[in-house]
PDB file of C-alpha atoms in Angstrom:
ATOM      1  CA  MET A   1     -30.734  30.585  -3.894  1.00 50.00           C
ATOM      2  CA  SER A   2     -27.683  28.483  -3.310  1.00 52.00           C
ATOM      3  CA  GLY A   3     -27.824  27.903   0.443  1.00 55.00           C
ATOM      4  CA  SER A   4     -31.561  27.673   0.874  1.00 54.00           C
ATOM      5  CA  THR A   5     -33.359  24.471   1.685  1.00 56.00           C
ATOM      6  CA  PHE A   6     -36.715  23.163   0.561  1.00 52.00           C
ATOM      7  CA  LEU A   7     -39.077  20.585   1.965  1.00 56.00           C
ATOM      8  CA  GLU A   8     -39.948  18.104  -0.721  1.00 53.00           C
ATOM      9  CA  LYS A   9     -42.247  15.140   0.015  1.00 56.00           C
ATOM     10  CA  GLY A  10     -41.425  15.114   3.704  1.00 53.00           C
ATOM     11  CA  ARG A  11     -37.646  15.399   3.368  1.00 55.00           C
ATOM     12  CA  GLU A  12     -35.317  18.298   3.338  1.00 54.00           C
ATOM     13  CA  THR A  13     -33.249  18.995   0.222  1.00 54.00           C
ATOM     14  CA  SER A  14     -30.893  21.801  -0.587  1.00 54.00           C
ATOM     15  CA  ALA A  15     -30.982  23.909  -3.719  1.00 55.00           C
ATOM     16  CA  GLY A  16     -27.494  22.651  -4.620  1.00 55.00           C
ATOM     17  CA  GLY A  17     -28.713  19.138  -5.374  1.00 57.00           C
ATOM     18  CA  GLY A  18     -28.141  17.238  -2.145  1.00 64.00           C
ATOM     19  CA  LYS A  19     -26.273  14.015  -1.513  1.00 70.00           C
ATOM     20  CA  GLU A  20     -27.462  12.242  -4.661  1.00 72.00           C
ATOM     21  CA  ALA A  21     -26.183  14.975  -6.951  1.00 64.00           C
ATOM     22  CA  ARG A  22     -22.837  15.050  -5.156  1.00 68.00           C
ATOM     23  CA  ARG A  23     -22.623  11.268  -5.372  1.00 69.00           C
ATOM     24  CA  LYS A  24     -23.347  11.311  -9.118  1.00 70.00           C
ATOM     25  CA  ARG A  25     -20.751  14.029  -9.674  1.00 70.00           C
ATOM     26  CA  SER A  26     -18.130  12.158  -7.670  1.00 84.00           C
ATOM     27  CA  ARG A  27     -18.426   8.871  -9.589  1.00 85.00           C
ATOM     28  CA  PRO A  28     -16.487  10.091 -12.640  1.00 87.00           C
ATOM     29  CA  VAL A  29     -13.885  11.615 -10.348  1.00 89.00           C
ATOM     30  CA  LEU A  30     -13.496   8.315  -8.478  1.00 91.00           C
ATOM     31  CA  ALA A  31     -13.297   6.381 -11.751  1.00 92.00           C
ATOM     32  CA  LEU A  32     -10.662   8.769 -13.063  1.00 94.00           C
ATOM     33  CA  GLY A  33      -8.702   8.494  -9.819  1.00 94.00           C
ATOM     34  CA  LEU A  34      -8.852   4.688  -9.942  1.00 95.00           C
ATOM     35  CA  LEU A  35      -7.723   4.701 -13.576  1.00 97.00           C
ATOM     36  CA  ALA A  36      -4.821   7.015 -12.718  1.00 97.00           C
ATOM     37  CA  ALA A  37      -3.788   4.844  -9.753  1.00 96.00           C
ATOM     38  CA  LEU A  38      -3.891   1.653 -11.841  1.00 97.00           C
ATOM     39  CA  THR A  39      -1.878   3.358 -14.590  1.00 98.00           C
ATOM     40  CA  VAL A  40       0.794   4.420 -12.099  1.00 98.00           C
ATOM     41  CA  LEU A  41       0.825   0.892 -10.633  1.00 96.00           C
ATOM     42  CA  PHE A  42       1.291  -0.614 -14.103  1.00 96.00           C
ATOM     43  CA  LEU A  43       4.078   1.820 -15.017  1.00 96.00           C
ATOM     44  CA  THR A  44       5.960   1.249 -11.763  1.00 96.00           C
ATOM     45  CA  THR A  45       5.614  -2.518 -12.187  1.00 95.00           C
ATOM     46  CA  VAL A  46       7.073  -2.296 -15.697  1.00 94.00           C
ATOM     47  CA  ALA A  47       9.857  -0.046 -14.392  1.00 94.00           C
ATOM     48  CA  SER A  48      10.606  -2.526 -11.605  1.00 94.00           C
ATOM     49  CA  LEU A  49      10.931  -5.317 -14.145  1.00 93.00           C
ATOM     50  CA  ALA A  50      13.017  -3.249 -16.569  1.00 92.00           C
ATOM     51  CA  ILE A  51      15.395  -1.509 -14.153  1.00 92.00           C
ATOM     52  CA  GLY A  52      18.071  -3.336 -12.232  1.00 89.00           C
ATOM     53  CA  SER A  53      21.794  -3.531 -11.611  1.00 88.00           C
ATOM     54  CA  GLY A  54      22.353  -5.590 -14.764  1.00 84.00           C
ATOM     55  CA  ASP A  55      21.690  -4.257 -18.242  1.00 87.00           C
ATOM     56  CA  VAL A  56      18.860  -6.269 -19.758  1.00 89.00           C
ATOM     57  CA  PRO A  57      17.347  -5.182 -23.087  1.00 89.00           C
ATOM     58  CA  PHE A  58      13.670  -4.282 -22.852  1.00 90.00           C
ATOM     59  CA  ARG A  59      12.825  -6.983 -25.413  1.00 90.00           C
ATOM     60  CA  ASP A  60      14.338  -9.613 -23.083  1.00 88.00           C
ATOM     61  CA  VAL A  61      12.241  -8.211 -20.237  1.00 90.00           C
ATOM     62  CA  VAL A  62       9.047  -8.557 -22.287  1.00 90.00           C
ATOM     63  CA  ASP A  63      10.025 -12.048 -23.473  1.00 88.00           C
ATOM     64  CA  GLY A  64      11.026 -13.019 -19.932  1.00 88.00           C
ATOM     65  CA  VAL A  65       7.546 -12.162 -18.696  1.00 90.00           C
ATOM     66  CA  LEU A  66       5.449 -13.455 -21.588  1.00 90.00           C
ATOM     67  CA  ASP A  67       7.436 -16.389 -23.012  1.00 85.00           C
ATOM     68  CA  PRO A  68      10.464 -17.173 -20.859  1.00 81.00           C
ATOM     69  CA  ASP A  69      13.476 -18.984 -22.283  1.00 80.00           C
ATOM     70  CA  VAL A  70      15.910 -19.535 -19.425  1.00 76.00           C
ATOM     71  CA  SER A  71      18.790 -20.113 -21.850  1.00 80.00           C
ATOM     72  CA  VAL A  72      18.813 -16.351 -22.542  1.00 83.00           C
ATOM     73  CA  LYS A  73      20.692 -14.551 -19.753  1.00 87.00           C
ATOM     74  CA  GLY A  74      18.434 -11.478 -19.697  1.00 87.00           C
ATOM     75  CA  GLN A  75      15.270 -13.528 -19.505  1.00 88.00           C
ATOM     76  CA  LEU A  76      16.768 -15.657 -16.731  1.00 88.00           C
ATOM     77  CA  ILE A  77      17.511 -12.495 -14.730  1.00 90.00           C
ATOM     78  CA  VAL A  78      13.931 -11.338 -15.221  1.00 91.00           C
ATOM     79  CA  GLN A  79      12.479 -14.709 -14.186  1.00 90.00           C
ATOM     80  CA  GLU A  80      14.736 -15.422 -11.221  1.00 91.00           C
ATOM     81  CA  VAL A  81      15.369 -11.953  -9.766  1.00 92.00           C
ATOM     82  CA  ARG A  82      13.122  -9.185 -11.026  1.00 94.00           C
ATOM     83  CA  ILE A  83       9.722 -10.876 -11.083  1.00 94.00           C
ATOM     84  CA  PRO A  84      10.026 -12.204  -7.494  1.00 95.00           C
ATOM     85  CA  ARG A  85      11.289  -8.779  -6.349  1.00 96.00           C
ATOM     86  CA  THR A  86       8.374  -7.025  -8.038  1.00 96.00           C
ATOM     87  CA  VAL A  87       5.781  -9.468  -6.682  1.00 97.00           C
ATOM     88  CA  ALA A  88       7.229  -9.137  -3.168  1.00 97.00           C
ATOM     89  CA  GLY A  89       7.040  -5.350  -3.427  1.00 96.00           C
ATOM     90  CA  LEU A  90       3.446  -5.444  -4.662  1.00 97.00           C
ATOM     91  CA  LEU A  91       2.408  -7.841  -1.886  1.00 97.00           C
ATOM     92  CA  ALA A  92       4.192  -5.805   0.797  1.00 97.00           C
ATOM     93  CA  GLY A  93       2.512  -2.613  -0.406  1.00 96.00           C
ATOM     94  CA  ALA A  94      -0.894  -4.282  -0.467  1.00 96.00           C
ATOM     95  CA  ALA A  95      -0.339  -5.702   3.030  1.00 95.00           C
ATOM     96  CA  LEU A  96       0.658  -2.301   4.415  1.00 92.00           C
ATOM     97  CA  GLY A  97      -2.365  -0.670   2.810  1.00 93.00           C
ATOM     98  CA  LEU A  98      -4.674  -3.338   4.180  1.00 95.00           C
ATOM     99  CA  ALA A  99      -3.132  -3.083   7.650  1.00 90.00           C
ATOM    100  CA  GLY A 100      -3.641   0.677   7.639  1.00 91.00           C
ATOM    101  CA  THR A 101      -7.228   0.298   6.508  1.00 92.00           C
ATOM    102  CA  VAL A 102      -7.946  -2.278   9.217  1.00 92.00           C
ATOM    103  CA  MET A 103      -6.305  -0.069  11.839  1.00 89.00           C
ATOM    104  CA  GLN A 104      -8.428   2.900  10.784  1.00 91.00           C
ATOM    105  CA  GLY A 105     -11.566   0.756  10.712  1.00 92.00           C
ATOM    106  CA  VAL A 106     -10.985  -0.762  14.136  1.00 89.00           C
ATOM    107  CA  ALA A 107     -10.212   2.627  15.665  1.00 88.00           C
ATOM    108  CA  ARG A 108     -13.068   4.242  13.691  1.00 90.00           C
ATOM    109  CA  ASN A 109     -10.693   7.092  13.019  1.00 87.00           C
ATOM    110  CA  PRO A 110      -9.581   8.001   9.485  1.00 86.00           C
ATOM    111  CA  LEU A 111      -6.408   9.522  10.938  1.00 86.00           C
ATOM    112  CA  ALA A 112      -5.376   6.449  12.952  1.00 85.00           C
ATOM    113  CA  ASP A 113      -1.802   5.349  12.380  1.00 83.00           C
ATOM    114  CA  PRO A 114       0.715   3.208  14.297  1.00 82.00           C
ATOM    115  CA  GLN A 115       2.200   6.227  16.099  1.00 82.00           C
ATOM    116  CA  LEU A 116      -1.170   7.481  17.281  1.00 81.00           C
ATOM    117  CA  LEU A 117      -2.146   4.088  18.677  1.00 82.00           C
ATOM    118  CA  GLY A 118       1.206   3.427  20.371  1.00 87.00           C
ATOM    119  CA  VAL A 119       2.328   0.537  18.181  1.00 88.00           C
ATOM    120  CA  ASN A 120       5.655   2.202  17.327  1.00 90.00           C
ATOM    121  CA  ALA A 121       6.327   3.022  20.968  1.00 93.00           C
ATOM    122  CA  GLY A 122       5.568  -0.552  22.049  1.00 93.00           C
ATOM    123  CA  ALA A 123       7.963  -1.932  19.451  1.00 94.00           C
ATOM    124  CA  SER A 124      10.669   0.529  20.481  1.00 94.00           C
ATOM    125  CA  VAL A 125      10.317  -0.260  24.184  1.00 95.00           C
ATOM    126  CA  ALA A 126      10.555  -3.999  23.515  1.00 95.00           C
ATOM    127  CA  VAL A 127      13.703  -3.581  21.410  1.00 95.00           C
ATOM    128  CA  VAL A 128      15.350  -1.352  24.022  1.00 96.00           C
ATOM    129  CA  CYS A 129      14.446  -3.834  26.786  1.00 95.00           C
ATOM    130  CA  SER A 130      15.862  -6.721  24.760  1.00 94.00           C
ATOM    131  CA  ILE A 131      19.153  -4.838  24.416  1.00 95.00           C
ATOM    132  CA  THR A 132      19.504  -3.497  27.954  1.00 95.00           C
ATOM    133  CA  LEU A 133      17.954  -6.288  30.016  1.00 95.00           C
ATOM    134  CA  LEU A 134      18.682  -9.376  27.935  1.00 93.00           C
ATOM    135  CA  GLY A 135      21.851  -8.268  26.137  1.00 92.00           C
ATOM    136  CA  PHE A 136      20.715  -9.110  22.608  1.00 92.00           C
ATOM    137  CA  THR A 137      22.830  -7.532  19.884  1.00 90.00           C
ATOM    138  CA  HIS A 138      21.800  -9.159  16.608  1.00 91.00           C
ATOM    139  CA  ALA A 139      19.404  -7.430  14.203  1.00 90.00           C
ATOM    140  CA  THR A 140      17.187 -10.479  13.728  1.00 91.00           C
ATOM    141  CA  GLN A 141      16.596 -10.591  17.479  1.00 91.00           C
ATOM    142  CA  PHE A 142      15.564  -6.927  17.417  1.00 93.00           C
ATOM    143  CA  ILE A 143      12.993  -7.677  14.727  1.00 93.00           C
ATOM    144  CA  TRP A 144      11.272 -10.382  16.765  1.00 94.00           C
ATOM    145  CA  PHE A 145      11.208  -8.277  19.914  1.00 94.00           C
ATOM    146  CA  GLY A 146       9.882  -5.354  17.882  1.00 93.00           C
ATOM    147  CA  PHE A 147       7.047  -7.544  16.593  1.00 93.00           C
ATOM    148  CA  LEU A 148       6.302  -8.732  20.116  1.00 94.00           C
ATOM    149  CA  GLY A 149       6.266  -5.190  21.515  1.00 94.00           C
ATOM    150  CA  ALA A 150       4.028  -3.938  18.704  1.00 91.00           C
ATOM    151  CA  LEU A 151       1.653  -6.838  19.265  1.00 91.00           C
ATOM    152  CA  LEU A 152       1.455  -6.188  22.998  1.00 92.00           C
ATOM    153  CA  ALA A 153       0.880  -2.476  22.490  1.00 85.00           C
TER     154      ALA A 153
END
């Protein structure tokens, strides 16, 4: 009787178990998905610290993170270049994810994105206007006009 419904104590339930059964079944799946995502985040963070243009032994990478000695060249590279780069990447990714979540929440649309809401078009129009009407040619000027156009859109 998999599609039939029953009335039980004044509420309708399906033979398949209803919302509570689906919710209980989905918890392990969500936990497994979260564990997988955190594992991938950890591995990519380690890869970001270990991989770069200079050859740094993995032991120096570990020592540079846990117990830095700036007199060792490899650990200095890790402390001064790779850790700030990795932290900036993590923060930028978190900010983009949060911005997307806020945009979807404000629009009450799980498919909302900057193109759908016209943010990209507003930024593009502002950059084109800054070039054609004001004669700006430097990339940093384009960035600020892009921000302004996206904000106004």
